[in-house]
Amino acid sequence: MFKVGDLVRINEHCALNFFINKLAIIKMSLGHDATEHKDGSYYMLHFSDGSEHVFSQRELDLISRVYKK
C-alpha cells in the first residue's frame, strides 16, 4: 500500500500508453475495490503538469517513500 506523498512511476500494466513511465505523487487513497482479489486499491495521483488521475495499485511502482519528521 502506498501513502500520501509517495513518489510513484506508472508501469507497463497501465492500459494508456501515454502515462507509462510518468512520475506522480500519491494525493489520496480512494480505497479498496472489493471485486479485486489482489492489488485492488485505487489512488489519486498528482502529476507535474497539475493534472490528477486515478490508477490502481498494480499500475504503480514505488520510487520514493515519504517520511514524516
Coordinates of C-alpha atoms in Angstrom, one line a residue:
M1 CA 0.0 0.0 0.0
F2 CA 1.2 3.5 -0.8
K3 CA 1.0 6.5 1.5
V4 CA 0.0 10.1 0.6
G5 CA 3.1 11.9 -0.6
D6 CA 4.9 8.8 -2.0
L7 CA 6.5 9.2 -5.4
V8 CA 5.4 6.5 -7.9
R9 CA 6.0 5.6 -11.6
I10 CA 3.3 4.3 -13.8
N11 CA 4.3 0.9 -15.0
E12 CA 3.5 -1.2 -18.1
H13 CA 0.3 -2.6 -16.6
C14 CA -1.4 0.7 -17.4
A15 CA -3.7 0.4 -20.5
L16 CA -3.0 4.0 -21.5
N17 CA 0.5 4.2 -23.1
F18 CA 0.6 8.0 -22.6
F19 CA 1.1 7.5 -18.9
I20 CA 3.6 4.7 -18.9
N21 CA 6.9 5.7 -17.1
K22 CA 5.5 9.0 -15.9
L23 CA 6.1 10.1 -12.3
A24 CA 3.5 11.3 -9.9
I25 CA 2.8 11.8 -6.2
I26 CA 0.1 10.0 -4.4
K27 CA -2.5 12.6 -3.5
M28 CA -5.1 10.3 -1.7
S29 CA -6.1 6.7 -1.3
L30 CA -9.6 6.0 -2.8
G31 CA -9.9 2.7 -1.0
H32 CA -10.1 -1.0 -2.0
D33 CA -12.2 -2.5 -4.8
A34 CA -14.0 -5.5 -3.3
T35 CA -14.2 -7.2 -6.7
E36 CA -10.4 -7.4 -7.0
H37 CA -8.7 -10.2 -5.1
K38 CA -5.2 -8.7 -5.3
D39 CA -3.9 -5.1 -5.7
G40 CA -7.4 -3.7 -5.7
S41 CA -6.6 -0.4 -4.1
Y42 CA -7.0 2.8 -6.1
Y43 CA -5.1 6.1 -5.7
M44 CA -5.5 9.6 -7.0
L45 CA -2.2 10.9 -8.4
H46 CA -0.9 14.4 -8.9
F47 CA 1.3 14.9 -11.9
S48 CA 3.9 17.7 -12.5
D49 CA 1.6 19.4 -15.1
G50 CA -1.0 19.9 -12.4
S51 CA -3.4 17.2 -13.6
E52 CA -4.8 14.5 -11.4
H53 CA -5.8 10.9 -12.4
V54 CA -6.8 7.7 -10.7
F55 CA -4.8 4.5 -11.0
S56 CA -4.9 1.0 -9.4
Q57 CA -2.1 -0.2 -7.2
R58 CA -1.0 -2.8 -9.8
E59 CA -0.3 0.1 -12.3
L60 CA 2.2 1.8 -9.9
D61 CA 5.8 1.2 -8.9
L62 CA 7.2 2.9 -5.8
I63 CA 10.1 5.2 -6.4
S64 CA 10.4 7.0 -3.1
R65 CA 8.6 6.7 0.2
V66 CA 7.5 9.9 2.1
Y67 CA 8.8 10.2 5.7
K68 CA 7.4 12.5 8.3
K69 CA 9.7 14.1 10.9

